[in-house]
Coordinates of C-alpha atoms (C1' of nucleotides) in Angstrom, one line a residue:
Chain U
M29 CA 24.2 28.5 33.4
N30 CA 22.8 30.5 30.7
K31 CA 20.6 27.5 28.7
K32 CA 17.9 28.1 31.4
V33 CA 17.7 31.8 31.4
R34 CA 17.6 31.6 27.9
E35 CA 14.8 28.7 27.8
K36 CA 12.7 30.7 30.1
F37 CA 13.2 34.1 27.8
I38 CA 12.2 32.0 24.5
M39 CA 9.0 30.8 26.5
D40 CA 8.1 34.2 28.3
T41 CA 8.4 35.5 25.0
L42 CA 6.1 33.4 23.2
Y43 CA 3.4 33.4 26.2
K44 CA 3.3 37.1 25.8
K45 CA 3.9 37.3 21.9
G46 CA 3.1 33.7 20.7
K47 CA 5.9 33.6 18.6
I48 CA 10.1 34.5 18.3
S49 CA 12.8 34.4 16.0
V50 CA 16.3 32.6 16.4
N51 CA 17.3 36.1 15.6
Q52 CA 15.7 37.5 19.0
I53 CA 17.8 34.9 20.9
I54 CA 20.9 35.5 19.4
E55 CA 20.8 39.2 20.1
K56 CA 19.2 39.0 23.4
F57 CA 22.0 37.1 24.5
N58 CA 25.3 37.1 22.3
V59 CA 25.1 33.5 20.8
T60 CA 25.4 31.9 17.8
S61 CA 22.5 30.4 15.9
M62 CA 23.5 27.1 16.2
T63 CA 23.1 27.5 20.0
A64 CA 19.8 29.5 19.9
R65 CA 18.3 26.6 17.3
R66 CA 19.4 23.9 19.8
D67 CA 17.6 25.8 22.5
I68 CA 14.5 26.0 20.4
A69 CA 14.9 22.3 19.2
K70 CA 15.4 20.9 22.7
L71 CA 12.1 22.8 23.7
A72 CA 10.3 21.4 20.8
E73 CA 11.4 18.4 21.7
E74 CA 9.7 18.4 25.0
G75 CA 6.3 19.9 23.3
Y76 CA 6.9 23.5 24.5
L77 CA 6.8 25.0 21.3
I78 CA 6.6 24.4 17.3
R79 CA 9.8 25.3 15.3
T80 CA 9.6 27.5 12.3
H81 CA 11.9 28.5 10.0
G82 CA 13.8 31.2 11.5
G83 CA 12.4 30.7 14.8
A84 CA 8.9 29.1 16.6
I85 CA 5.6 29.8 17.5
L86 CA 3.8 28.5 20.9
A87 CA 3.0 24.8 20.9
D88 CA -0.9 23.7 21.9
P89 CA -0.3 20.3 21.5
L90 CA -4.1 19.7 21.4
E91 CA -6.2 22.3 19.4
N92 CA -3.6 21.7 16.2
M93 CA -2.7 25.4 15.4
F94 CA -5.2 26.5 13.6
S95 CA -7.6 25.9 16.7
F96 CA -11.1 27.8 16.4
A97 CA -10.8 30.9 18.4
T98 CA -7.3 31.2 19.7
R99 CA -8.4 32.4 23.2
I100 CA -5.9 31.7 25.3
E101 CA -6.6 29.3 28.0
A102 CA -5.9 30.5 31.7
N103 CA -2.6 28.1 33.4
K104 CA -2.3 26.9 29.8
K105 CA 1.2 26.4 30.6
H106 CA 0.7 25.1 34.0
K107 CA -1.7 22.7 32.7
I108 CA 0.8 21.3 30.0
D109 CA 3.6 20.9 32.8
I110 CA 1.0 19.2 34.4
G111 CA 0.7 16.9 32.3
R112 CA 4.1 16.3 31.0
K113 CA 5.1 15.8 34.0
A114 CA 1.8 12.9 34.9
A115 CA 3.2 11.2 31.6
K116 CA 6.5 10.2 33.2
F117 CA 5.2 8.1 35.5
V118 CA 3.5 6.0 32.9
R119 CA 5.8 3.3 31.3
D120 CA 5.6 0.9 28.3
N121 CA 3.1 -1.9 28.9
E122 CA 1.0 -0.6 31.3
S123 CA -2.7 0.2 31.8
I124 CA -4.1 3.4 32.8
Y125 CA -7.2 5.7 33.6
I126 CA -7.3 9.2 32.8
D127 CA -10.1 11.1 34.1
S128 CA -12.1 14.0 32.2
G129 CA -11.0 17.5 32.7
T130 CA -8.7 19.9 30.7
T131 CA -5.5 19.1 32.7
L132 CA -6.2 15.2 32.2
I133 CA -6.7 15.9 28.2
R134 CA -3.0 17.7 28.6
M135 CA -1.2 14.7 29.3
C136 CA -2.1 12.7 26.5
P137 CA 0.6 13.8 23.5
F138 CA 3.1 12.9 25.7
L139 CA 2.0 9.2 26.0
K140 CA 2.1 8.8 22.3
D141 CA 5.3 6.9 22.5
R142 CA 4.6 4.5 25.3
K143 CA 4.7 0.9 23.8
G144 CA 1.6 -1.7 24.8
L145 CA -0.2 1.0 26.4
T146 CA -3.9 0.4 27.6
V147 CA -5.6 3.6 28.5
I148 CA -9.5 3.7 30.2
T149 CA -11.0 7.0 30.2
N150 CA -14.5 8.9 30.3
S151 CA -13.2 11.9 28.8
L152 CA -14.3 12.5 25.0
P153 CA -11.8 14.8 24.1
A154 CA -9.1 12.5 25.5
A155 CA -10.5 9.8 23.9
S156 CA -10.4 11.6 20.1
E157 CA -6.9 12.5 21.0
L158 CA -5.5 9.3 21.9
S159 CA -7.3 7.6 18.9
N160 CA -4.5 9.7 16.9
Y161 CA -2.0 6.9 18.0
S162 CA -2.2 3.4 17.4
N163 CA 0.0 2.2 19.3
I164 CA -2.3 2.9 22.0
R165 CA -5.3 0.9 23.2
V166 CA -7.8 3.1 24.3
T167 CA -11.1 2.2 25.9
I168 CA -13.8 4.7 26.9
L169 CA -16.5 3.9 29.1
G170 CA -19.9 4.4 28.0
G171 CA -22.8 6.6 29.2
D172 CA -24.3 9.8 29.2
I173 CA -22.3 12.7 28.1
I174 CA -22.3 16.1 29.8
H175 CA -22.0 18.9 27.3
E176 CA -19.7 21.1 28.8
R177 CA -17.1 18.9 30.0
R178 CA -17.2 16.3 27.2
S179 CA -17.3 13.6 29.9
I180 CA -19.4 10.3 30.3
Y181 CA -20.6 9.7 33.6
G182 CA -23.7 8.0 34.9
H183 CA -25.3 4.7 36.1
T184 CA -24.1 2.8 33.3
A185 CA -20.4 4.5 33.2
V186 CA -19.9 3.2 36.8
E187 CA -20.9 0.1 36.0
Q188 CA -18.6 -0.4 33.4
A189 CA -15.8 1.5 35.4
K190 CA -16.7 -1.5 38.3
K191 CA -15.0 -4.0 35.6
Y192 CA -11.8 -2.2 34.9
S193 CA -8.4 -2.7 37.2
V194 CA -5.8 -0.4 36.3
K195 CA -2.1 0.0 37.3
K196 CA -2.7 4.3 37.7
A197 CA -5.2 6.2 38.2
F198 CA -5.1 9.7 37.0
I199 CA -7.7 12.2 38.1
G200 CA -9.0 15.2 38.3
T201 CA -10.7 17.8 40.8
D202 CA -12.7 21.4 41.1
G203 CA -11.1 21.5 44.4
V204 CA -8.9 19.9 47.1
S205 CA -8.7 21.2 50.8
L206 CA -6.4 19.6 54.0
K207 CA -10.0 19.7 55.3
N208 CA -12.2 18.8 53.0
G209 CA -10.3 16.8 50.5
L210 CA -11.3 16.3 47.3
T211 CA -14.4 18.2 45.9
A212 CA -16.7 18.7 42.5
Y213 CA -19.4 20.9 41.1
G214 CA -21.5 18.1 40.6
N215 CA -22.0 14.8 42.1
N216 CA -22.0 12.8 39.1
E217 CA -18.8 12.5 37.4
S218 CA -16.7 12.0 40.3
Q219 CA -18.2 8.7 40.9
V220 CA -16.7 7.4 38.1
S221 CA -13.4 8.9 39.2
N222 CA -13.7 7.1 42.6
V223 CA -14.4 3.6 41.4
M224 CA -11.5 4.0 39.2
A225 CA -9.3 5.2 41.4
S226 CA -10.3 3.0 44.0
S227 CA -9.0 -0.3 41.8
A228 CA -5.8 1.2 40.9
N229 CA -2.5 0.4 42.1
E230 CA -1.5 4.3 42.2
V231 CA -3.6 6.8 42.3
F232 CA -2.6 10.8 40.9
L233 CA -4.1 13.8 41.5
L234 CA -3.5 16.2 38.7
C235 CA -4.9 19.7 39.4
D236 CA -3.3 23.5 38.7
S237 CA -2.3 25.3 41.9
S238 CA -5.7 27.3 41.9
K239 CA -7.3 24.9 42.5
I240 CA -5.2 24.4 46.0
E241 CA -7.1 25.0 49.2
H242 CA -10.1 25.5 47.2
D243 CA -13.5 23.7 48.0
S244 CA -15.9 23.3 45.5
T245 CA -19.5 22.0 46.4
F246 CA -19.6 17.9 46.6
K247 CA -17.1 16.1 48.8
F248 CA -16.1 12.8 46.7
A249 CA -13.0 11.6 47.9
E250 CA -10.0 11.9 51.1
L251 CA -6.8 13.3 50.8
S252 CA -5.4 10.2 52.0
S253 CA -7.4 8.4 48.9
I254 CA -4.3 9.6 46.6
D255 CA -0.9 8.8 46.2
Y256 CA 0.3 11.9 44.5
L257 CA -0.9 15.0 44.1
I258 CA 0.5 16.7 41.0
T259 CA 0.6 20.1 40.6
D260 CA 2.0 23.6 39.1
S261 CA 5.3 25.9 40.6
G262 CA 2.3 28.8 41.4
I263 CA 1.6 27.0 44.6
D264 CA 1.9 29.0 47.6
K265 CA 5.3 27.9 49.5
K266 CA 3.2 28.1 53.0
I267 CA 0.6 25.6 51.5
L268 CA 3.0 23.5 50.0
Q269 CA 4.7 23.1 53.5
K270 CA 1.4 22.4 55.1
Y271 CA 0.9 19.8 52.7
K272 CA 4.3 18.2 53.3
K273 CA 3.7 18.5 56.7
N274 CA 0.1 16.4 56.5
K275 CA 2.6 13.9 54.6
V276 CA 0.9 14.4 51.2
N277 CA 3.0 13.5 48.6
I278 CA 3.2 16.3 46.5
I279 CA 4.8 17.0 43.1
I280 CA 5.6 20.3 41.9
A281 CA 5.7 19.9 37.8
Chain Y
M27 CA 9.6 31.7 10.2
N28 CA 6.5 34.3 9.2
K29 CA 5.1 31.6 7.2
K30 CA 3.4 29.4 10.2
V31 CA 2.1 32.7 11.3
R32 CA 0.5 33.8 8.2
E33 CA -0.9 30.3 8.0
K34 CA -2.5 30.6 11.3
F35 CA -3.5 34.0 10.2
I36 CA -5.0 32.7 7.4
M37 CA -7.0 30.0 9.8
D38 CA -7.8 32.3 12.4
T39 CA -9.8 34.8 10.0
L40 CA -11.5 31.9 7.9
Y41 CA -12.6 30.8 11.2
K42 CA -13.8 34.2 12.1
K43 CA -14.8 35.5 8.7
G44 CA -15.0 32.5 6.3
K45 CA -13.4 33.7 4.0
I46 CA -9.6 35.5 3.1
S47 CA -8.3 37.2 0.2
V48 CA -4.9 36.7 -1.0
N49 CA -4.3 40.7 -0.7
Q50 CA -5.4 40.8 2.4
I51 CA -2.1 38.2 3.0
I52 CA 0.0 40.5 1.0
E53 CA -0.9 43.4 3.1
K54 CA -0.9 42.3 6.2
F55 CA 2.4 40.6 5.8
N56 CA 4.1 42.4 3.0
V57 CA 5.2 39.7 1.1
T58 CA 4.5 38.8 -2.5
S59 CA 1.7 37.3 -4.3
M60 CA 3.6 34.2 -5.2
T61 CA 4.0 33.6 -1.2
A62 CA 0.2 34.2 -0.6
R63 CA -0.5 32.0 -3.1
R64 CA 1.5 29.4 -2.0
D65 CA 0.6 29.8 1.3
I66 CA -3.0 29.0 0.4
A67 CA -2.5 26.2 -2.0
K68 CA -0.6 24.2 0.7
L69 CA -3.6 24.6 3.2
A70 CA -5.5 23.4 0.3
E71 CA -3.5 20.5 -0.1
E72 CA -3.9 19.9 3.5
G73 CA -7.4 19.9 3.2
Y74 CA -7.6 22.8 5.8
L75 CA -9.8 25.6 3.2
I76 CA -10.6 26.0 -0.2
R77 CA -9.1 27.8 -2.7
T78 CA -11.2 30.6 -4.8
H79 CA -9.8 33.0 -7.0
G80 CA -8.3 35.9 -5.2
G81 CA -8.3 34.0 -2.1
A82 CA -10.1 31.0 -0.2
I83 CA -12.8 29.9 2.0
L84 CA -13.3 27.5 4.9
A85 CA -13.1 24.0 4.4
D86 CA -16.2 22.1 5.9
P87 CA -15.3 21.7 10.1
L88 CA -16.2 18.3 10.2
E89 CA -13.2 17.3 7.9
N90 CA -11.2 19.5 10.3
M91 CA -11.8 16.9 13.5
F92 CA -10.2 14.2 13.2
S93 CA -7.8 15.4 10.0
F94 CA -4.5 14.6 10.4
A95 CA -3.9 12.8 7.6
T96 CA -7.1 13.8 6.0
R97 CA -7.0 12.2 2.6
I98 CA -10.0 14.2 1.1
E99 CA -12.8 11.5 1.2
A100 CA -14.0 11.2 -2.7
N101 CA -18.4 11.2 -2.5
K102 CA -18.1 14.0 0.3
K103 CA -20.9 15.8 -1.6
H104 CA -23.1 12.7 -1.9
K105 CA -22.1 11.6 1.7
I106 CA -23.1 15.2 2.9
D107 CA -26.3 14.9 0.8
I108 CA -27.5 11.6 2.3
G109 CA -26.8 13.1 5.6
R110 CA -29.3 15.9 5.3
K111 CA -32.1 13.5 4.1
A112 CA -31.7 11.0 6.6
A113 CA -31.6 14.0 9.3
K114 CA -35.0 14.5 7.8
F115 CA -36.6 11.4 9.5
V116 CA -36.1 12.6 12.6
R117 CA -38.3 14.2 14.7
D118 CA -38.5 16.1 18.0
N119 CA -38.1 14.1 20.9
E120 CA -37.4 10.8 19.5
S121 CA -34.6 8.8 21.0
I122 CA -32.2 7.4 17.9
Y123 CA -29.1 5.6 17.2
I124 CA -26.4 6.6 14.6
D125 CA -23.6 4.0 13.6
S126 CA -20.1 4.7 13.3
G127 CA -19.0 6.0 9.9
T128 CA -18.3 8.6 7.6
T129 CA -21.7 9.2 6.4
L130 CA -23.3 9.0 9.5
I131 CA -20.9 11.5 10.7
R132 CA -22.8 13.8 8.1
M133 CA -25.9 13.6 9.9
C134 CA -24.7 15.1 12.7
P135 CA -24.8 18.6 11.8
F136 CA -28.3 18.6 10.5
L137 CA -29.4 17.6 13.8
K138 CA -28.6 20.4 15.6
D139 CA -31.7 22.5 15.6
R140 CA -34.1 19.1 16.9
K141 CA -35.7 19.6 20.1
G142 CA -35.6 17.1 23.2
L143 CA -33.5 14.5 20.9
T144 CA -31.6 11.7 22.2
V145 CA -29.1 10.0 20.1
I146 CA -26.9 6.9 21.2
T147 CA -23.7 6.5 19.4
N148 CA -20.7 4.2 18.8
S149 CA -19.1 6.9 17.5
L150 CA -16.6 9.1 18.2
P151 CA -16.8 12.0 15.8
A152 CA -20.3 11.9 16.5
A153 CA -20.4 11.7 19.6
S154 CA -17.8 14.6 19.9
E155 CA -19.8 17.0 17.3
L156 CA -23.3 16.4 19.2
S157 CA -21.9 17.2 22.2
N158 CA -21.6 20.9 20.7
Y159 CA -25.7 21.1 20.7
S160 CA -27.0 21.2 24.4
N161 CA -29.7 20.6 23.6
I162 CA -29.4 17.2 22.1
R163 CA -28.8 14.2 24.9
V164 CA -25.7 12.1 23.8
T165 CA -25.0 8.9 25.2
I166 CA -21.7 6.7 24.2
L167 CA -21.3 3.5 23.9
G168 CA -18.5 2.1 25.7
G169 CA -15.6 -0.4 24.8
D170 CA -12.7 -0.2 23.0
I171 CA -11.9 2.1 20.1
I172 CA -11.4 1.4 16.2
H173 CA -8.4 4.0 15.9
E174 CA -9.2 3.8 12.0
R175 CA -13.0 4.4 12.3
R176 CA -13.2 5.8 15.0
S177 CA -15.5 4.1 16.2
I178 CA -16.3 1.7 19.4
Y179 CA -17.0 -1.9 19.3
G180 CA -16.5 -5.3 21.4
H181 CA -18.4 -7.2 24.0
T182 CA -18.9 -3.9 26.4
A183 CA -20.7 -2.4 23.5
V184 CA -22.9 -4.7 22.4
E185 CA -23.7 -5.9 26.0
Q186 CA -24.4 -2.0 26.5
A187 CA -26.6 -1.6 23.2
K188 CA -28.4 -4.4 24.5
K189 CA -29.9 -2.3 27.6
Y190 CA -31.5 0.3 24.6
S191 CA -34.1 0.7 22.8
V192 CA -34.2 3.9 19.8
K193 CA -37.1 4.8 17.2
K194 CA -34.9 5.0 14.6
A195 CA -31.4 3.6 14.2
F196 CA -29.7 5.0 11.2
I197 CA -26.9 2.8 10.5
G198 CA -23.7 2.2 7.9
T199 CA -22.0 -0.9 5.9
D200 CA -18.9 -1.2 4.1
G201 CA -21.4 -3.2 1.2
V202 CA -24.6 -4.0 0.2
S203 CA -25.9 -6.7 -2.7
L204 CA -29.6 -8.3 -3.4
K205 CA -27.4 -11.4 -3.1
N206 CA -25.5 -11.1 0.2
G207 CA -27.3 -8.4 2.2
L208 CA -25.3 -6.2 4.6
T209 CA -21.6 -7.2 5.0
A210 CA -18.5 -5.4 6.5
Y211 CA -14.6 -5.2 7.1
G212 CA -14.3 -6.7 10.0
N213 CA -17.4 -8.8 12.4
N214 CA -16.9 -6.9 15.4
E215 CA -18.6 -3.6 14.9
S216 CA -21.2 -4.8 12.8
Q217 CA -22.3 -6.5 15.9
V218 CA -22.9 -3.0 17.7
S219 CA -25.2 -1.8 14.5
N220 CA -27.5 -5.2 14.7
V221 CA -28.2 -5.0 18.5
M222 CA -29.2 -1.6 18.0
A223 CA -31.1 -2.0 14.4
S224 CA -32.7 -4.9 16.0
S225 CA -34.9 -3.2 18.7
A226 CA -35.4 -0.1 16.7
N227 CA -38.8 0.6 15.1
E228 CA -37.4 1.7 12.1
V229 CA -33.8 1.1 10.4
F230 CA -32.5 3.1 8.0
L231 CA -29.1 2.4 5.8
L232 CA -27.2 5.2 4.7
C233 CA -24.6 4.6 1.8
D234 CA -23.2 6.2 -0.6
S235 CA -23.4 4.7 -4.5
S236 CA -20.3 3.5 -4.8
K237 CA -21.3 0.8 -1.6
I238 CA -24.2 -0.5 -4.2
E239 CA -23.9 -4.2 -5.4
H240 CA -20.8 -4.5 -3.7
D241 CA -19.5 -7.2 -1.1
S242 CA -17.4 -6.9 1.9
T243 CA -15.8 -10.0 3.9
F244 CA -18.5 -10.5 6.8
K245 CA -22.2 -10.6 6.0
F246 CA -24.2 -9.3 8.8
A247 CA -27.3 -8.6 8.2
E248 CA -30.3 -9.5 5.7
L249 CA -31.5 -6.8 3.5
S250 CA -35.1 -7.6 4.5
S251 CA -33.7 -6.4 8.2
I252 CA -33.8 -2.7 6.8
D253 CA -36.3 -0.5 6.2
Y254 CA -35.0 2.2 4.5
L255 CA -31.9 2.6 2.2
I256 CA -30.7 5.9 2.1
T257 CA -28.2 6.6 -1.0
D258 CA -27.3 9.4 -3.4
S259 CA -27.8 10.0 -7.1
G260 CA -24.8 8.3 -8.4
I261 CA -26.6 5.1 -8.5
D262 CA -27.0 2.9 -11.4
K263 CA -30.5 3.3 -13.0
K264 CA -30.7 -0.4 -13.6
I265 CA -29.7 -1.5 -10.1
L266 CA -32.3 1.1 -8.7
Q267 CA -35.0 -1.0 -10.7
K268 CA -33.9 -4.5 -9.7
Y269 CA -34.2 -3.1 -6.1
K270 CA -37.2 -1.7 -6.2
K271 CA -38.6 -5.1 -8.0
N272 CA -37.3 -6.7 -5.0
K273 CA -39.2 -4.1 -2.7
V274 CA -36.4 -2.2 -0.9
N275 CA -37.5 0.9 -0.4
I276 CA -35.1 2.9 -1.7
I277 CA -34.5 6.8 -1.3
I278 CA -32.3 9.1 -3.5
A279 CA -31.1 11.8 -1.9
Chain J
dA19 C1' -18.5 37.8 -27.9
dT20 C1' -14.7 40.9 -26.9
dC21 C1' -11.5 43.0 -24.4
dA22 C1' -8.6 44.5 -20.6
dA23 C1' -7.5 44.4 -15.6
dA24 C1' -6.6 41.2 -12.3
dA25 C1' -5.1 36.5 -10.6
dC26 C1' -2.8 32.3 -11.2
dA27 C1' 1.1 29.3 -12.0
dA28 C1' 5.4 27.5 -13.9
dA29 C1' 10.5 28.3 -13.8
dC30 C1' 14.1 30.0 -12.4
dA31 C1' 16.9 33.2 -8.9
dT32 C1' 18.0 34.9 -4.3
dT33 C1' 18.2 34.8 0.3
dT34 C1' 17.8 32.9 4.5
dT35 C1' 17.6 28.9 7.9
dC36 C1' 19.2 24.5 8.8
dG37 C1' 22.0 21.4 10.4
dA38 C1' 25.5 17.5 11.0
dA39 C1' 30.2 17.0 12.0
dC40 C1' 34.2 18.9 14.6
dA41 C1' 36.4 22.3 17.6
dT42 C1' 36.5 24.6 21.3
dT43 C1' 35.3 26.0 25.9
dA44 C1' 33.1 25.4 30.4
dA45 C1' 31.6 23.0 33.9
dT46 C1' 31.7 18.4 36.8
dT47 C1' 33.4 14.5 38.5
dT48 C1' 36.9 11.7 40.5
Chain I
dA3 C1' 45.0 17.8 38.4
dA4 C1' 42.8 14.5 35.2
dA5 C1' 39.3 12.7 33.1
dT6 C1' 34.5 13.3 31.9
dT7 C1' 30.8 15.5 30.5
dA8 C1' 28.1 19.4 28.8
dA9 C1' 27.3 23.6 26.4
dT10 C1' 28.9 26.4 23.1
dG11 C1' 31.3 27.8 18.7
dT12 C1' 32.6 26.8 13.7
dT13 C1' 32.5 25.4 8.9
dC14 C1' 29.7 24.3 5.0
dG15 C1' 26.6 22.3 2.0
dA16 C1' 21.7 21.3 1.7
dA17 C1' 17.3 22.7 2.1
dA18 C1' 13.6 26.0 2.7
dA19 C1' 11.5 30.1 2.2
dT20 C1' 10.3 34.0 -0.4
dG21 C1' 10.9 36.9 -4.8
dT22 C1' 11.1 37.5 -10.0
dT23 C1' 10.0 37.4 -15.0
dT24 C1' 7.0 35.8 -18.4
dG25 C1' 3.3 33.9 -20.2
dT26 C1' -1.4 31.5 -19.3
dT27 C1' -5.8 31.8 -17.1
dT28 C1' -10.4 34.0 -15.2
dT29 C1' -13.4 37.4 -14.3
dG30 C1' -16.4 40.9 -15.1
dA31 C1' -17.6 44.9 -17.9
dT32 C1' -18.6 46.2 -21.6

DNA sequence: ATCAAAACAAACATTTTCGAACATTAATTT
DNA sequence: AAATTAATGTTCGAAAATGTTTGTTTTGAT
């Protein structure tokens, strides 16, 4: 079971230093280069890192490696994990809704191999990312753009949203708690999420653990309106138990 | 494995300082000048930067936005010229429509200082670019996305377009001729352009000179429906005269 | 306009890393 | 315990990265 330990070491090193070499792995664990390379290959396959000659660097699926300032976003790793997990629920030939939000964007790269997928979204970056994949049909909601979030909202967006019905809706939130359900900073964007969620067969809420048991200003949906809550391993055990007791279908990525 | 790391360093430096020298790379990574130059050459090949003697400077940011397979557009200079010229017709506190198309995108950076501007667009990259400027209200048309063009079309988009009325519409085309007017490859996108143009006080057609007296498949508008044709200095003198005789209001950027 | 220094690039040499194929050794299942 | 599966090791030719040499081009100062 050393494999998992090596993988953890690789990712830890990457998050700390941004890069790792095959030799580092060889020396640390006394394995052959082939094994080290296989580890790296596997993690690359899963989208965690980008291979290089002699090692690997940290992957960032969205900003291709030449991103503007390389500010290391808080919770980026967690968000990628959540995005990957969420993407696993998407099947070929489905139609899904992807909400705006930094966590939701992380789903997109993991959808690129789906066949016959139709995606409806109110997220400008999600639409941009998905429009790279010619096999995915992308529909964007029209309306006004919120600059800070690159998301689309307003009456027009809501009206358009009402016309669609999707199999699965993947939505975000600014906060979620057992007491107040889903809450957001602004009242506007969440209306779109609500409409799309209400027509969906299954609703997935994606939120990193920092938002759990944290309330924002506007309450926009009950906890019961979601079918699955996908979050990261950073969630407090006690809170996790409490949620399970309250029959929230919680998934740890 | 240093290669990717060097590339990242090069691009980071470029984004921070706008330029980089071969010597900086040599000193930082202890490599030969040949290696440093090969790095630069490769990145230039991919369109990320522009080579100079002794180093490189940053390539156009817009290029990077969708650029994965960035073929370096011919006519880029011309398109920028056209975009700059077109932007000069935009006043504070107006509402305008910006069509999809590579020429139209070039307008956006020149609009960043306008006050109280409202922009409606069916172009994904234009919307992305404009959403960087918090002083500009951006409305995007909803609908299906054409991958190759990053533009939005279809029934939904047309219906939404009908609800707006703008002061000035800036539209693009695949071809324009005295005989056939404005023509496009596909029949779909141009419908949106048509609707927005018909409600506008003034219609500007932006097209580089390679498209003039060149016909595409679908005829979507008369030449008389546009008020100004903005093109580049590459236009043939004889054709220019002919257009002027036919009372086309032609502007050379 | 001329010249020297710096920058460049083609061709070739060297070093390093890869990865496919097969062998071996755990770990799991039956 | 035998069979199956997963993980790791070994070998070796191919590919990639980098260095070296050498002659050409560019630049900038005179």
